[in-house]
Amino acid sequence: MMQNIDGLAKWHKFVNDKDEQALAAALADDVAFYSPFLWQPKEGKATTMLYLSCAARVLQDFTYEREFVGDNAVVLEFSARVGSLKVKGVDILQFNAAGQITNFEVMVRPANGLQALGAAMAQALASSLPPQTGS
């Protein structure tokens, strides 16, 4: 069983209340984020917060249905909607001794829902990033 669930409680506060401060507190500075769209993980708190905040805006009717708890890790099964498409997935979280999330991995199905999520995430990320300047 997990010894320190502080990060998990803060993660749920972010999901339920869209509380960015709770998200920042839940994540370790060196957190790695594994997206179903990216070949390599994204590393660091700021980048992970950007991706998770965009996902929170894009996924509608987001609900955790089941929770599987192990040693310093948890798997959270969710259902949500992207436009008219229903998706199911899991968030796989690993925690450090301080209870902060060090690894955050997302898996989503079915394929058409994943594709719709990818398109919506690309749009959300593009609108969240500052415009590029220079050549």
GROMACS .gro file of N, CA and C in nm, residues 7-118:
model
  336
    7GLY      N    1   0.016   1.352  -0.249
    7GLY     CA    2   0.014   1.391  -0.391
    7GLY      C    3  -0.112   1.345  -0.461
    8LEU      N    4  -0.161   1.228  -0.425
    8LEU     CA    5  -0.284   1.177  -0.485
    8LEU      C    6  -0.403   1.264  -0.446
    9ALA      N    7  -0.410   1.305  -0.319
    9ALA     CA    8  -0.518   1.393  -0.275
    9ALA      C    9  -0.512   1.527  -0.349
   10LYS      N   10  -0.392   1.579  -0.367
   10LYS     CA   11  -0.377   1.706  -0.440
   10LYS      C   12  -0.414   1.689  -0.586
   11TRP      N   13  -0.378   1.575  -0.646
   11TRP     CA   14  -0.416   1.548  -0.784
   11TRP      C   15  -0.569   1.548  -0.797
   12HIS      N   16  -0.638   1.480  -0.707
   12HIS     CA   17  -0.784   1.477  -0.712
   12HIS      C   18  -0.843   1.617  -0.692
   13LYS      N   19  -0.780   1.699  -0.609
   13LYS     CA   20  -0.826   1.838  -0.591
   13LYS      C   21  -0.814   1.914  -0.723
   14PHE      N   22  -0.705   1.895  -0.796
   14PHE     CA   23  -0.690   1.959  -0.926
   14PHE      C   24  -0.799   1.911  -1.022
   15VAL      N   25  -0.821   1.781  -1.028
   15VAL     CA   26  -0.921   1.725  -1.120
   15VAL      C   27  -1.060   1.778  -1.087
   16ASN      N   28  -1.094   1.780  -0.960
   16ASN     CA   29  -1.229   1.821  -0.919
   16ASN      C   30  -1.251   1.972  -0.925
   17ASP      N   31  -1.150   2.050  -0.887
   17ASP     CA   32  -1.166   2.195  -0.872
   17ASP      C   33  -1.087   2.277  -0.974
   18LYS      N   34  -1.010   2.211  -1.060
   18LYS     CA   35  -0.920   2.280  -1.155
   18LYS      C   36  -0.825   2.375  -1.080
   19ASP      N   37  -0.778   2.328  -0.964
   19ASP     CA   38  -0.692   2.406  -0.875
   19ASP      C   39  -0.545   2.390  -0.918
   20GLU      N   40  -0.492   2.491  -0.988
   20GLU     CA   41  -0.355   2.485  -1.040
   20GLU      C   42  -0.251   2.478  -0.928
   21GLN      N   43  -0.280   2.540  -0.813
   21GLN     CA   44  -0.186   2.532  -0.701
   21GLN      C   45  -0.177   2.390  -0.647
   22ALA      N   46  -0.290   2.321  -0.643
   22ALA     CA   47  -0.289   2.181  -0.599
   22ALA      C   48  -0.209   2.096  -0.698
   23LEU      N   49  -0.224   2.124  -0.828
   23LEU     CA   50  -0.148   2.050  -0.928
   23LEU      C   51   0.001   2.073  -0.909
   24ALA      N   52   0.041   2.198  -0.891
   24ALA     CA   53   0.183   2.230  -0.871
   24ALA      C   54   0.239   2.158  -0.749
   25ALA      N   55   0.161   2.153  -0.641
   25ALA     CA   56   0.206   2.086  -0.520
   25ALA      C   57   0.211   1.934  -0.537
   26ALA      N   58   0.125   1.879  -0.622
   26ALA     CA   59   0.120   1.734  -0.642
   26ALA      C   60   0.239   1.683  -0.721
   27LEU      N   61   0.296   1.767  -0.808
   27LEU     CA   62   0.402   1.723  -0.900
   27LEU      C   63   0.541   1.750  -0.843
   28ALA      N   64   0.629   1.651  -0.856
   28ALA     CA   65   0.770   1.671  -0.823
   28ALA      C   66   0.833   1.762  -0.929
   29ASP      N   67   0.939   1.832  -0.893
   29ASP     CA   68   1.005   1.921  -0.989
   29ASP      C   69   1.055   1.845  -1.111
   30ASP      N   70   1.098   1.721  -1.091
   30ASP     CA   71   1.156   1.641  -1.201
   30ASP      C   72   1.057   1.540  -1.258
   31VAL      N   73   0.928   1.568  -1.248
   31VAL     CA   74   0.825   1.476  -1.297
   31VAL      C   75   0.845   1.448  -1.446
   32ALA      N   76   0.816   1.326  -1.486
   32ALA     CA   77   0.818   1.287  -1.628
   32ALA      C   78   0.674   1.257  -1.669
   33PHE      N   79   0.632   1.315  -1.782
   33PHE     CA   80   0.497   1.297  -1.833
   33PHE      C   81   0.502   1.217  -1.962
   34TYR      N   82   0.431   1.104  -1.963
   34TYR     CA   83   0.427   1.015  -2.078
   34TYR      C   84   0.289   1.026  -2.142
   35SER      N   85   0.285   1.086  -2.260
   35SER     CA   86   0.160   1.109  -2.333
   35SER      C   87   0.141   1.002  -2.439
   36PRO      N   88   0.017   0.965  -2.470
   36PRO     CA   89  -0.005   0.869  -2.579
   36PRO      C   90   0.030   0.927  -2.716
   37PHE      N   91   0.059   1.056  -2.724
   37PHE     CA   92   0.088   1.122  -2.852
   37PHE      C   93   0.236   1.146  -2.875
   38LEU      N   94   0.316   1.133  -2.771
   38LEU     CA   95   0.457   1.172  -2.780
   38LEU      C   96   0.549   1.052  -2.774
   39TRP      N   97   0.652   1.055  -2.856
   39TRP     CA   98   0.748   0.945  -2.861
   39TRP      C   99   0.830   0.939  -2.733
   40GLN      N  100   0.873   1.054  -2.685
   40GLN     CA  101   0.956   1.064  -2.565
   40GLN      C  102   0.876   1.134  -2.455
   41PRO      N  103   0.908   1.105  -2.329
   41PRO     CA  104   0.838   1.176  -2.222
   41PRO      C  105   0.877   1.323  -2.219
   42LYS      N  106   0.786   1.404  -2.169
   42LYS     CA  107   0.814   1.545  -2.141
   42LYS      C  108   0.857   1.550  -1.995
   43GLU      N  109   0.960   1.630  -1.966
   43GLU     CA  110   1.013   1.632  -1.830
   43GLU      C  111   1.001   1.770  -1.769
   44GLY      N  112   0.978   1.772  -1.639
   44GLY     CA  113   0.972   1.896  -1.564
   44GLY      C  114   0.830   1.935  -1.527
   45LYS      N  115   0.821   2.007  -1.416
   45LYS     CA  116   0.691   2.045  -1.362
   45LYS      C  117   0.614   2.140  -1.454
   46ALA      N  118   0.680   2.243  -1.507
   46ALA     CA  119   0.609   2.342  -1.588
   46ALA      C  120   0.548   2.278  -1.713
   47THR      N  121   0.625   2.194  -1.781
   47THR     CA  122   0.575   2.129  -1.902
   47THR      C  123   0.462   2.033  -1.870
   48THR      N  124   0.477   1.956  -1.764
   48THR     CA  125   0.372   1.861  -1.725
   48THR      C  126   0.245   1.935  -1.687
   49MET      N  127   0.259   2.046  -1.615
   49MET     CA  128   0.141   2.125  -1.579
   49MET      C  129   0.070   2.177  -1.704
   50LEU      N  130   0.146   2.219  -1.804
   50LEU     CA  131   0.086   2.268  -1.927
   50LEU      C  132   0.002   2.158  -1.993
   51TYR      N  133   0.059   2.039  -2.007
   51TYR     CA  134  -0.013   1.928  -2.072
   51TYR      C  135  -0.136   1.887  -1.991
   52LEU      N  136  -0.122   1.876  -1.859
   52LEU     CA  137  -0.235   1.832  -1.777
   52LEU      C  138  -0.345   1.938  -1.770
   53SER      N  139  -0.308   2.065  -1.768
   53SER     CA  140  -0.408   2.172  -1.767
   53SER      C  141  -0.485   2.174  -1.898
   54CYS      N  142  -0.415   2.155  -2.009
   54CYS     CA  143  -0.484   2.149  -2.139
   54CYS      C  144  -0.577   2.028  -2.145
   55ALA      N  145  -0.532   1.914  -2.095
   55ALA     CA  146  -0.616   1.794  -2.095
   55ALA      C  147  -0.742   1.817  -2.011
   56ALA      N  148  -0.727   1.886  -1.900
   56ALA     CA  149  -0.843   1.914  -1.814
   56ALA      C  150  -0.946   2.001  -1.886
   57ARG      N  151  -0.900   2.088  -1.976
   57ARG     CA  152  -0.993   2.172  -2.052
   57ARG      C  153  -1.057   2.094  -2.168
   58VAL      N  154  -0.983   2.002  -2.227
   58VAL     CA  155  -1.027   1.930  -2.346
   58VAL      C  156  -1.121   1.814  -2.313
   59LEU      N  157  -1.091   1.740  -2.207
   59LEU     CA  158  -1.172   1.623  -2.171
   59LEU      C  159  -1.298   1.667  -2.098
   60GLN      N  160  -1.413   1.635  -2.155
   60GLN     CA  161  -1.541   1.673  -2.097
   60GLN      C  162  -1.599   1.555  -2.020
   61ASP      N  163  -1.681   1.584  -1.921
   61ASP     CA  164  -1.746   1.480  -1.839
   61ASP      C  165  -1.644   1.381  -1.784
   62PHE      N  166  -1.529   1.431  -1.743
   62PHE     CA  167  -1.420   1.346  -1.693
   62PHE      C  168  -1.457   1.288  -1.558
   63THR      N  169  -1.447   1.156  -1.546
   63THR     CA  170  -1.480   1.087  -1.421
   63THR      C  171  -1.383   0.972  -1.398
   64TYR      N  172  -1.329   0.964  -1.277
   64TYR     CA  173  -1.253   0.845  -1.240
   64TYR      C  174  -1.352   0.739  -1.195
   65GLU      N  175  -1.336   0.619  -1.248
   65GLU     CA  176  -1.429   0.510  -1.218
   65GLU      C  177  -1.371   0.408  -1.121
   66ARG      N  178  -1.241   0.381  -1.133
   66ARG     CA  179  -1.178   0.285  -1.042
   66ARG      C  180  -1.037   0.332  -1.010
   67GLU      N  181  -0.987   0.285  -0.896
   67GLU     CA  182  -0.854   0.320  -0.849
   67GLU      C  183  -0.785   0.194  -0.800
   68PHE      N  184  -0.663   0.171  -0.850
   68PHE     CA  185  -0.583   0.056  -0.810
   68PHE      C  186  -0.456   0.109  -0.744
   69VAL      N  187  -0.436   0.075  -0.617
   69VAL     CA  188  -0.326   0.132  -0.540
   69VAL      C  189  -0.222   0.024  -0.511
   70GLY      N  190  -0.095   0.059  -0.533
   70GLY     CA  191   0.016  -0.030  -0.503
   70GLY      C  192   0.122   0.046  -0.426
   71ASP      N  193   0.241  -0.010  -0.421
   71ASP     CA  194   0.352   0.054  -0.351
   71ASP      C  195   0.395   0.180  -0.426
   72ASN      N  196   0.369   0.295  -0.368
   72ASN     CA  197   0.407   0.424  -0.425
   72ASN      C  198   0.360   0.444  -0.568
   73ALA      N  199   0.247   0.383  -0.602
   73ALA     CA  200   0.191   0.398  -0.737
   73ALA      C  201   0.041   0.379  -0.731
   74VAL      N  202  -0.027   0.437  -0.829
   74VAL     CA  203  -0.171   0.421  -0.840
   74VAL      C  204  -0.208   0.423  -0.988
   75VAL      N  205  -0.309   0.345  -1.023
   75VAL     CA  206  -0.366   0.347  -1.157
   75VAL      C  207  -0.510   0.394  -1.142
   76LEU      N  208  -0.544   0.500  -1.215
   76LEU     CA  209  -0.677   0.559  -1.208
   76LEU      C  210  -0.746   0.539  -1.342
   77GLU      N  211  -0.854   0.462  -1.343
   77GLU     CA  212  -0.930   0.439  -1.466
   77GLU      C  213  -1.033   0.550  -1.483
   78PHE      N  214  -1.036   0.608  -1.603
   78PHE     CA  215  -1.129   0.719  -1.625
   78PHE      C  216  -1.214   0.699  -1.750
   79SER      N  217  -1.324   0.774  -1.753
   79SER     CA  218  -1.404   0.788  -1.874
   79SER      C  219  -1.423   0.938  -1.896
   80ALA      N  220  -1.438   0.975  -2.022
   80ALA     CA  221  -1.457   1.116  -2.057
   80ALA      C  222  -1.514   1.123  -2.198
   81ARG      N  223  -1.527   1.244  -2.245
   81ARG     CA  224  -1.577   1.268  -2.379
   81ARG      C  225  -1.489   1.374  -2.444
   82VAL      N  226  -1.465   1.355  -2.575
   82VAL     CA  227  -1.398   1.455  -2.658
   82VAL      C  228  -1.496   1.484  -2.770
   83GLY      N  229  -1.563   1.599  -2.762
   83GLY     CA  230  -1.671   1.625  -2.856
   83GLY      C  231  -1.780   1.521  -2.836
   84SER      N  232  -1.817   1.452  -2.942
   84SER     CA  233  -1.922   1.350  -2.933
   84SER      C  234  -1.867   1.211  -2.906
   85LEU      N  235  -1.735   1.197  -2.899
   85LEU     CA  236  -1.673   1.065  -2.882
   85LEU      C  237  -1.644   1.035  -2.735
   86LYS      N  238  -1.681   0.916  -2.693
   86LYS     CA  239  -1.649   0.871  -2.558
   86LYS      C  240  -1.511   0.806  -2.559
   87VAL      N  241  -1.434   0.834  -2.455
   87VAL     CA  242  -1.303   0.771  -2.439
   87VAL      C  243  -1.293   0.709  -2.301
   88LYS      N  244  -1.209   0.608  -2.292
   88LYS     CA  245  -1.174   0.546  -2.164
   88LYS      C  246  -1.023   0.546  -2.158
   89GLY      N  247  -0.971   0.546  -2.038
   89GLY     CA  248  -0.827   0.543  -2.026
   89GLY      C  249  -0.782   0.521  -1.884
   90VAL      N  250  -0.651   0.523  -1.868
   90VAL     CA  251  -0.592   0.511  -1.736
   90VAL      C  252  -0.482   0.615  -1.721
   91ASP      N  253  -0.470   0.667  -1.601
   91ASP     CA  254  -0.357   0.748  -1.559
   91ASP      C  255  -0.276   0.661  -1.465
   92ILE      N  256  -0.148   0.645  -1.493
   92ILE     CA  257  -0.058   0.565  -1.410
   92ILE      C  258   0.037   0.662  -1.341
   93LEU      N  259   0.025   0.673  -1.210
   93LEU     CA  260   0.104   0.770  -1.133
   93LEU      C  261   0.200   0.698  -1.041
   94GLN      N  262   0.324   0.745  -1.037
   94GLN     CA  263   0.423   0.697  -0.941
   94GLN      C  264   0.463   0.814  -0.852
   95PHE      N  265   0.491   0.785  -0.726
   95PHE     CA  266   0.517   0.888  -0.626
   95PHE      C  267   0.653   0.871  -0.562
   96ASN      N  268   0.714   0.983  -0.520
   96ASN     CA  269   0.838   0.977  -0.443
   96ASN      C  270   0.804   0.966  -0.294
   97ALA      N  271   0.908   0.962  -0.211
   97ALA     CA  272   0.888   0.947  -0.066
   97ALA      C  273   0.811   1.064  -0.006
   98ALA      N  274   0.818   1.181  -0.070
   98ALA     CA  275   0.746   1.299  -0.021
   98ALA      C  276   0.600   1.299  -0.065
   99GLY      N  277   0.560   1.199  -0.144
   99GLY     CA  278   0.422   1.190  -0.188
   99GLY      C  279   0.392   1.268  -0.315
  100GLN      N  280   0.495   1.318  -0.382
  100GLN     CA  281   0.475   1.392  -0.507
  100GLN      C  282   0.482   1.297  -0.626
  101ILE      N  283   0.411   1.333  -0.732
  101ILE     CA  284   0.408   1.252  -0.853
  101ILE      C  285   0.540   1.270  -0.928
  102THR      N  286   0.608   1.157  -0.956
  102THR     CA  287   0.735   1.160  -1.029
  102THR      C  288   0.720   1.110  -1.172
  103ASN      N  289   0.622   1.025  -1.197
  103ASN     CA  290   0.592   0.975  -1.331
  103ASN      C  291   0.442   0.978  -1.350
  104PHE      N  292   0.400   1.030  -1.465
  104PHE     CA  293   0.258   1.039  -1.497
  104PHE      C  294   0.242   0.988  -1.639
  105GLU      N  295   0.179   0.872  -1.654
  105GLU     CA  296   0.162   0.810  -1.785
  105GLU      C  297   0.013   0.799  -1.816
  106VAL      N  298  -0.024   0.832  -1.940
  106VAL     CA  299  -0.164   0.830  -1.983
  106VAL      C  300  -0.180   0.731  -2.098
  107MET      N  301  -0.284   0.650  -2.091
  107MET     CA  302  -0.323   0.560  -2.200
  107MET      C  303  -0.471   0.583  -2.227
  108VAL      N  304  -0.509   0.586  -2.357
  108VAL     CA  305  -0.647   0.619  -2.396
  108VAL      C  306  -0.692   0.528  -2.509
  109ARG      N  307  -0.820   0.492  -2.510
  109ARG     CA  308  -0.882   0.415  -2.617
  109ARG      C  309  -1.023   0.466  -2.637
  110PRO      N  310  -1.094   0.442  -2.742
  110PRO     CA  311  -1.054   0.374  -2.865
  110PRO      C  312  -0.973   0.467  -2.955
  111ALA      N  313  -0.927   0.412  -3.068
  111ALA     CA  314  -0.837   0.487  -3.157
  111ALA      C  315  -0.900   0.617  -3.208
  112ASN      N  316  -1.028   0.615  -3.245
  112ASN     CA  317  -1.089   0.739  -3.296
  112ASN      C  318  -1.100   0.844  -3.186
  113GLY      N  319  -1.123   0.801  -3.063
  113GLY     CA  320  -1.125   0.894  -2.950
  113GLY      C  321  -0.987   0.949  -2.922
  114LEU      N  322  -0.886   0.864  -2.933
  114LEU     CA  323  -0.748   0.908  -2.914
  114LEU      C  324  -0.709   1.010  -3.020
  115GLN      N  325  -0.749   0.986  -3.144
  115GLN     CA  326  -0.720   1.081  -3.252
  115GLN      C  327  -0.789   1.214  -3.228
  116ALA      N  328  -0.914   1.211  -3.185
  116ALA     CA  329  -0.987   1.334  -3.155
  116ALA      C  330  -0.922   1.408  -3.038
  117LEU      N  331  -0.879   1.333  -2.938
  117LEU     CA  332  -0.811   1.393  -2.823
  117LEU      C  333  -0.680   1.457  -2.868
  118GLY      N  334  -0.606   1.389  -2.954
  118GLY     CA  335  -0.480   1.445  -3.004
  118GLY      C  336  -0.501   1.576  -3.077
   0.00000   0.00000   0.00000
